[in-house]
mmCIF file of C-alpha atoms and ligand atoms in Angstrom:
data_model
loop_
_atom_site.group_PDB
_atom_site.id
_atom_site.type_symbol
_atom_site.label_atom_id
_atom_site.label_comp_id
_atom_site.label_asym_id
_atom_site.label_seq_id
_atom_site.Cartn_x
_atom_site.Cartn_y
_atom_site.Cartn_z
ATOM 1 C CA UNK A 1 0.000 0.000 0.000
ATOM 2 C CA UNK A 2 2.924 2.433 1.107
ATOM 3 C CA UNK A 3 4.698 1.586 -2.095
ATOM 4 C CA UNK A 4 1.804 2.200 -3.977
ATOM 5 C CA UNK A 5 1.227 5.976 -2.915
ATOM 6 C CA UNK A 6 4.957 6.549 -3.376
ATOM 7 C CA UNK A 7 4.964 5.260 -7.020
ATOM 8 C CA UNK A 8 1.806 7.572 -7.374
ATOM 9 C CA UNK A 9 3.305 10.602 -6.109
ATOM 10 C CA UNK A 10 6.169 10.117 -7.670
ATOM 11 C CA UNK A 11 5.664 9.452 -11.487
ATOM 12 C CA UNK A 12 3.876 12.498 -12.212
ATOM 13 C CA UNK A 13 6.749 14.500 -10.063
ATOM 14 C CA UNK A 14 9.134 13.095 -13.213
ATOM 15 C CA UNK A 15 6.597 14.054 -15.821
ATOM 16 C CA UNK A 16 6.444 16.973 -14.118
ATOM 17 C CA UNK A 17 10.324 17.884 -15.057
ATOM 18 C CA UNK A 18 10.145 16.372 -18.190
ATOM 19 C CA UNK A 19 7.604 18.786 -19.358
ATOM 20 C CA UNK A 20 9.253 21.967 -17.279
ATOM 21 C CA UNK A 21 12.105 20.538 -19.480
ATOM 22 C CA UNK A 22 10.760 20.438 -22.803
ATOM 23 C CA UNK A 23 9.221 23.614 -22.522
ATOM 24 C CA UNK A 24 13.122 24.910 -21.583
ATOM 25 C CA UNK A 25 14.768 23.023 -25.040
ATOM 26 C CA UNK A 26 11.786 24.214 -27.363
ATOM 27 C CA UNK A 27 12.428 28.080 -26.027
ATOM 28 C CA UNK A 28 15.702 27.746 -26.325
ATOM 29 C CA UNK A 29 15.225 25.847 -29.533
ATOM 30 C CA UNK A 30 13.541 28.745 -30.930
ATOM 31 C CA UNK A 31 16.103 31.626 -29.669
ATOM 32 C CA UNK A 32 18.316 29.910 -32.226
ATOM 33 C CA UNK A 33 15.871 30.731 -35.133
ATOM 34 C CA UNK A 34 16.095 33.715 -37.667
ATOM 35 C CA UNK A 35 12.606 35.093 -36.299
ATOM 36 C CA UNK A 36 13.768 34.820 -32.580
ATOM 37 C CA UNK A 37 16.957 36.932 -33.612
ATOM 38 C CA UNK A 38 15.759 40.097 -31.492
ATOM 39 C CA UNK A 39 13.893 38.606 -28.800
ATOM 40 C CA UNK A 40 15.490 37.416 -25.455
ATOM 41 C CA UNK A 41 15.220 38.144 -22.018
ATOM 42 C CA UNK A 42 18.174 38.916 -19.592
ATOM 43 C CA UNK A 43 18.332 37.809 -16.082
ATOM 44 C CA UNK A 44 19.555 40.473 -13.581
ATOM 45 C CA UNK A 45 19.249 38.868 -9.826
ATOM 46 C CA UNK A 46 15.338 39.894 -9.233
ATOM 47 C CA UNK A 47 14.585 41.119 -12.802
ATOM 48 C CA UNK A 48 13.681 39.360 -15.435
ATOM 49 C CA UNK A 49 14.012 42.095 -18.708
ATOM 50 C CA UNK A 50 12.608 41.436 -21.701
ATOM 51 C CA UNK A 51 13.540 42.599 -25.138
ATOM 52 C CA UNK A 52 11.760 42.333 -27.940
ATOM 53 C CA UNK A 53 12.588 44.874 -30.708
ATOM 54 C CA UNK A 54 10.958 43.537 -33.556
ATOM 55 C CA UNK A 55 7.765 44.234 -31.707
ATOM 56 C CA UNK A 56 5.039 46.558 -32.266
ATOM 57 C CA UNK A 57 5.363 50.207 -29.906
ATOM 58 C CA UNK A 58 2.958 52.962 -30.321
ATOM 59 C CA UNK A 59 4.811 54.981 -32.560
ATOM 60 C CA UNK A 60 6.759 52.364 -34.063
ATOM 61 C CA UNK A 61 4.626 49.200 -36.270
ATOM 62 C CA UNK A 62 8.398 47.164 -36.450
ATOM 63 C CA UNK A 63 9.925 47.754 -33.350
ATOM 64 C CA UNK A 64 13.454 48.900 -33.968
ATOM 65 C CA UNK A 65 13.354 47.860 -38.318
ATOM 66 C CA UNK A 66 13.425 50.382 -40.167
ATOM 67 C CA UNK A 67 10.250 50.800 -42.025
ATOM 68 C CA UNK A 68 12.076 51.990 -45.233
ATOM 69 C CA UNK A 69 13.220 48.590 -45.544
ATOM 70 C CA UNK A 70 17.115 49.681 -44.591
ATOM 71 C CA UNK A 71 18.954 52.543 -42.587
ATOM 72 C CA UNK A 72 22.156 54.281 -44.037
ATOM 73 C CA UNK A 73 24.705 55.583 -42.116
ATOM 74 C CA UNK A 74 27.816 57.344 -43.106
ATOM 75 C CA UNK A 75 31.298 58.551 -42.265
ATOM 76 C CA UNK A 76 34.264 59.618 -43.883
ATOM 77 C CA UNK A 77 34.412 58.374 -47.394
ATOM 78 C CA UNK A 78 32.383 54.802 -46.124
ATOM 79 C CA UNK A 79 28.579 54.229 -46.795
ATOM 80 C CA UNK A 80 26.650 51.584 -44.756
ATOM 81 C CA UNK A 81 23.431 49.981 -45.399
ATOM 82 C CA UNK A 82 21.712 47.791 -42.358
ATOM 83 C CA UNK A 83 18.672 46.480 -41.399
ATOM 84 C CA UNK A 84 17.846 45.099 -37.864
ATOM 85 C CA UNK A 85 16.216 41.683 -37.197
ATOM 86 C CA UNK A 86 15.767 41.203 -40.795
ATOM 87 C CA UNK A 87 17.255 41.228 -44.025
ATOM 88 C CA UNK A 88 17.181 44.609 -46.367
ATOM 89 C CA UNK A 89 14.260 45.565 -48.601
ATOM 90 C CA UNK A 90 15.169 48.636 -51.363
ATOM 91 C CA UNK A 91 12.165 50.197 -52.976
ATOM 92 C CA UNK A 92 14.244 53.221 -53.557
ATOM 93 C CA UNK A 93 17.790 54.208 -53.359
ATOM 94 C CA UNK A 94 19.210 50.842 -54.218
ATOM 95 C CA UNK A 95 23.235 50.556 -53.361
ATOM 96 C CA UNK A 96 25.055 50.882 -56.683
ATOM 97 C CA UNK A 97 29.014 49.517 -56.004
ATOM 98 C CA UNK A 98 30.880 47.404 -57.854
ATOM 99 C CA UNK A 99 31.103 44.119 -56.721
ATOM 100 C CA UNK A 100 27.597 43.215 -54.643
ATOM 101 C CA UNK A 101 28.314 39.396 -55.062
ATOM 102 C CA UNK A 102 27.418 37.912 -51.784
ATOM 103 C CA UNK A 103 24.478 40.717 -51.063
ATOM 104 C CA UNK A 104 22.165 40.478 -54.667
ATOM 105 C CA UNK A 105 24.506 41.151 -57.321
ATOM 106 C CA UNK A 106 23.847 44.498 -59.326
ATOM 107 C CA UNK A 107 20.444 43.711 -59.958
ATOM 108 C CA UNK A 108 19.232 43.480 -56.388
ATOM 109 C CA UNK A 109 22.248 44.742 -55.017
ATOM 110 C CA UNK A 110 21.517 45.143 -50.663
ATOM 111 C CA UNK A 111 18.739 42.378 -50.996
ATOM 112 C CA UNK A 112 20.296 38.902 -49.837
ATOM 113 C CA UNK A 113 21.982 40.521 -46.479
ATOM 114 C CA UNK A 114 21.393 42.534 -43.570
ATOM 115 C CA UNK A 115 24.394 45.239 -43.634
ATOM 116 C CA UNK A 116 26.665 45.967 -46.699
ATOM 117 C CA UNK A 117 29.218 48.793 -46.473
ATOM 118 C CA UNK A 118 30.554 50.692 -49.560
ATOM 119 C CA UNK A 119 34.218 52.347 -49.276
ATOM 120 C CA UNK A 120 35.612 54.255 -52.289
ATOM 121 C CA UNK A 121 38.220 53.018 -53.640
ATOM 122 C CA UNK A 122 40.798 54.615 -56.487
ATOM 123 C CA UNK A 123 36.950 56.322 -57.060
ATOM 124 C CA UNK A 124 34.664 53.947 -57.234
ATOM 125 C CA UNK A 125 32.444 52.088 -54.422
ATOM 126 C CA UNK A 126 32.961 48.590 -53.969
ATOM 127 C CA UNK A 127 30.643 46.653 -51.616
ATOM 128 C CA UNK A 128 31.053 44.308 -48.644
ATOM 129 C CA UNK A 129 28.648 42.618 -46.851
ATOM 130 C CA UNK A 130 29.436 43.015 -43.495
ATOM 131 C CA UNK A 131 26.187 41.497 -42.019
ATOM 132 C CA UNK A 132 23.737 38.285 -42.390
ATOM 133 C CA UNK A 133 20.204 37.688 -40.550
ATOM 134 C CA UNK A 134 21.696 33.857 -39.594
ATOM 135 C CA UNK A 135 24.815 35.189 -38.041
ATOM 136 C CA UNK A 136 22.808 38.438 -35.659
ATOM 137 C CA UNK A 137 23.411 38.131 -32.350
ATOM 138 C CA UNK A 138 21.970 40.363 -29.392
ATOM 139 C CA UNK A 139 22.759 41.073 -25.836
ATOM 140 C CA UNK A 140 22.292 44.192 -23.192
ATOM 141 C CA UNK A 141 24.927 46.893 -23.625
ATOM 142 C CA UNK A 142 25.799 46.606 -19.702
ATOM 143 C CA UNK A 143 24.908 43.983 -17.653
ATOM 144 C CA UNK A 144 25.433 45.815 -14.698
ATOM 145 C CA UNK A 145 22.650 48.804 -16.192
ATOM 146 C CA UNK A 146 20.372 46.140 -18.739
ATOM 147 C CA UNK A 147 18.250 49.032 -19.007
ATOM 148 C CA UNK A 148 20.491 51.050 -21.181
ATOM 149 C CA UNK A 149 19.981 49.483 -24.449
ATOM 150 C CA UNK A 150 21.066 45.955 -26.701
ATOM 151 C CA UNK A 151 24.073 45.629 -28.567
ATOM 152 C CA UNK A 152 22.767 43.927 -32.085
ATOM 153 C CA UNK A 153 25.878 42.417 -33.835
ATOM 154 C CA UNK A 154 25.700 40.851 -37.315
ATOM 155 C CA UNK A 155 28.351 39.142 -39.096
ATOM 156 C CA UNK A 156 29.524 37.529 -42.648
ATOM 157 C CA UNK A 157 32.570 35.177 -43.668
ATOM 158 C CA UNK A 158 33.509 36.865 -47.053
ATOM 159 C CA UNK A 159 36.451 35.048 -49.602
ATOM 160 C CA UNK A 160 39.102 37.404 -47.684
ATOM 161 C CA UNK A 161 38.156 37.976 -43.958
ATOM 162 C CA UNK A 162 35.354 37.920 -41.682
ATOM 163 C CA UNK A 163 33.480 41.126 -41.255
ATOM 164 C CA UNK A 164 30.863 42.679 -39.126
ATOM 165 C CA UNK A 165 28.620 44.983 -38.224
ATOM 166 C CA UNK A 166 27.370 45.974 -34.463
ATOM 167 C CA UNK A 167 24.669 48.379 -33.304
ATOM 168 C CA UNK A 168 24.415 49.536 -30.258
ATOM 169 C CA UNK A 169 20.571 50.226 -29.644
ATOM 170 C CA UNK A 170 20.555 53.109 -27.243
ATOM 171 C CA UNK A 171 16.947 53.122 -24.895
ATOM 172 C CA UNK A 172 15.390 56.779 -25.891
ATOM 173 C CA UNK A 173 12.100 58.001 -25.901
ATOM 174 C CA UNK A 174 12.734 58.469 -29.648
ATOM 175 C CA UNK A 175 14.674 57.817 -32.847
ATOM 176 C CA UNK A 176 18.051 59.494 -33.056
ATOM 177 C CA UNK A 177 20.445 58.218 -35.549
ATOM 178 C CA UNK A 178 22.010 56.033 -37.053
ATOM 179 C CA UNK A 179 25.222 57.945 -36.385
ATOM 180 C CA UNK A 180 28.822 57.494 -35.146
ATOM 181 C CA UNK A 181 29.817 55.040 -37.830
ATOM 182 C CA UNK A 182 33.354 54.053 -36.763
ATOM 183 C CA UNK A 183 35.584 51.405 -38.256
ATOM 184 C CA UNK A 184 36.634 49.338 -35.281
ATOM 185 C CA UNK A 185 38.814 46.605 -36.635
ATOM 186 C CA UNK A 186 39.893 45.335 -40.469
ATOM 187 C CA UNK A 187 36.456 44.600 -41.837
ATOM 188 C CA UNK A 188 34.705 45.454 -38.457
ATOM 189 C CA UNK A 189 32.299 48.435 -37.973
ATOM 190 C CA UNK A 190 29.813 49.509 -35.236
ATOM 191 C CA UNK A 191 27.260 52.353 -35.133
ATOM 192 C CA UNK A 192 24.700 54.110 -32.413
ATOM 193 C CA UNK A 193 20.836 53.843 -32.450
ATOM 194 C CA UNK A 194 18.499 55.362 -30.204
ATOM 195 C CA UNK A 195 15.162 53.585 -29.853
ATOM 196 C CA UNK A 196 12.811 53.016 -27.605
ATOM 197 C CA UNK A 197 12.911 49.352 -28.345
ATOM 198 C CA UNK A 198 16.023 49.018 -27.045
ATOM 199 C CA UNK A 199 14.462 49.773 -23.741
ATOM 200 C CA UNK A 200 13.741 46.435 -22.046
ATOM 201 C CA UNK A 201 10.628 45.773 -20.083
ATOM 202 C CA UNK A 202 10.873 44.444 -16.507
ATOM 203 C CA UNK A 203 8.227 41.124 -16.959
ATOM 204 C CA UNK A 204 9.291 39.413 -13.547
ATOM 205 C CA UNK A 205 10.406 40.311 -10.625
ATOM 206 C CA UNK A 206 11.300 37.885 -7.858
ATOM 207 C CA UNK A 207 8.796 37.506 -4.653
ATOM 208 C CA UNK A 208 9.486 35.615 -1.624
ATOM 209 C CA UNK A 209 8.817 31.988 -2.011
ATOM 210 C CA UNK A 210 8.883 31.616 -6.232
ATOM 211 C CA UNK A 211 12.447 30.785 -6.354
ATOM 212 C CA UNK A 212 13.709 29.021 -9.340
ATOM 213 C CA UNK A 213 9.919 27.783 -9.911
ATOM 214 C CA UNK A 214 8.618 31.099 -10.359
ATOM 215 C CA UNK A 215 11.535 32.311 -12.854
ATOM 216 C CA UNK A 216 11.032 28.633 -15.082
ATOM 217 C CA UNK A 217 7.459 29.611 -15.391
ATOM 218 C CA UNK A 218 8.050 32.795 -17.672
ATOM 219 C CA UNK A 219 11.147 32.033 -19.149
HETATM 220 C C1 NAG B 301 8.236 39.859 -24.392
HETATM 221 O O1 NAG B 301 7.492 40.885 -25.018
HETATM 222 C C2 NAG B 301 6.840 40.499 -26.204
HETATM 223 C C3 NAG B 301 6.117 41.687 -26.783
HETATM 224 O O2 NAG B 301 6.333 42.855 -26.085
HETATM 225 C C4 NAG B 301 5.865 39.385 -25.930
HETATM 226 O O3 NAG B 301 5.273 38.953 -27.129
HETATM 227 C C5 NAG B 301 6.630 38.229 -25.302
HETATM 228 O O4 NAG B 301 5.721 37.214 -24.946
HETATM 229 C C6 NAG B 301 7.360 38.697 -24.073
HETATM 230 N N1 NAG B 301 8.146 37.614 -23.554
HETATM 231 C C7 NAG B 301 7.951 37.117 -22.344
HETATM 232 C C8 NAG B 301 8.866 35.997 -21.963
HETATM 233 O O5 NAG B 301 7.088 37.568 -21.590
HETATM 234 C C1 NAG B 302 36.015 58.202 -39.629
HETATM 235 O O1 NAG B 302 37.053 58.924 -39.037
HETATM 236 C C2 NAG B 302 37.080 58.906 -37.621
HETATM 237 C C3 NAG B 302 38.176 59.853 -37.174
HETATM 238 O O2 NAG B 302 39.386 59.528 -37.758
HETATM 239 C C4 NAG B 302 37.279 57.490 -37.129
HETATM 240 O O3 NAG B 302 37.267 57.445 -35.717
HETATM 241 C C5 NAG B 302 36.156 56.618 -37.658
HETATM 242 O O4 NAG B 302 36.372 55.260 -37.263
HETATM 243 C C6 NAG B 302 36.086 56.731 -39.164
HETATM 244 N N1 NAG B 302 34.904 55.999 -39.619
HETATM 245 C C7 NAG B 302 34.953 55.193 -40.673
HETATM 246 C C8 NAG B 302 33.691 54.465 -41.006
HETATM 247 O O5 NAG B 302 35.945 55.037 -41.353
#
């Protein structure tokens, strides 16, 4: 009889994990996914922030993507196209560089990528692409402050080198930028965004008795 209660209470204990942890490997499952590129939530002792910049915000349909389909930013004598979360979309104002290979070729030139850079050379504008939906990455600016903004950093492995191509996504009440293009390394570049949807939203924070339990259940 003892036995019997024991097995009882215990069984659906196990399938109780087993479904706390398939619910864990299918989220994390989908972070890995092109559409789960700008979505994640950071951990931060009590709070649990959540960012989610390719979602709608009063003012703002996308989130943090551009609604033109791309943003251009500038410096020097070196042109950069981006988009964030997504690939590029030109309706107007195509890039025209020589060599668009890996992003379109000349006839959809900015299309297959998510950041291409143009620098002049001997006076003309050759293209790199600097930046691929698969390879985007994001993460808080400063762990220590996750409320300042998201770092979005894209990447692509060209025939020569590896570039890429990082945003910082500064939380603002509105759009300022893209500015501040700098060239931080080889093929490496890394421009400023303000945008209020690189503020994250607090979604949990911890009460007395939840523990671990209570943070599983909205992760
Ligand atoms: C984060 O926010 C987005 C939209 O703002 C929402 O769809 C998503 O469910 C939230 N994530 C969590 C874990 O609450
Ligand atoms: C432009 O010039 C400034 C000053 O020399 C430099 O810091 C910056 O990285 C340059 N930007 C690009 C895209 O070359």
């Amino acid at each position: 009889m003892r036995r019997r209660i024991q097995a009882a209470s215990t069984i659906p204990f196990n399938l109780f994990l087993v479904i706390v942890s398939v619910a864990i490997l299918h989220r994390v499952g989908s972070l890995n996914s092109v559409s789960a590129v700008c979505e994640f939530s950071f951990l931060d002792g009590k709070k649990i922030y959540n960012f989610s910049l390719a979602s709608p915000l009063p003012n703002f349909p996308h989130g943090v993507l551009s609604e033109d389909g791309f943003y251009k930013v500038g410096a020097n004598k070196t042109v950069l196209w981006f988009q964030l979360c997504s690939g590029m979309i030109f309706n107007h104002d195509p890039p025209t560089c020589v060599d668009c290979l890996d992003c379109g070729g000349p006839s959809r030139c900015g299309m297959e990528c998510s950041a291409l850079v143009a620098n002049n050379v001997k006076g003309y504008d050759v293209c790199t692409t600097v930046g691929r939906v698969s390879t985007t990455t994001a993460s808080v600016m400063d762990s220590q402050n996750p409320h300042k903004g998201v770092v979005i950093k894209m990447s692509s492995a060209g025939a020569k080198n590896l570039c890429s191509f990082s945003v910082s996504v500064i939380c603002d009440t509105e759009v300022k930028g893209p500015h501040s293009l700098q060239k931080v390394g080889d093929c490496d570049y890394a421009a400023v965004l303000m945008h209020p949807s690189g503020c994250g939203t607090i979604i949990y924070v911890h009460g007395k008795g939840w523990g671990w339990f209570g943070t599983l259940m909205v992760v």
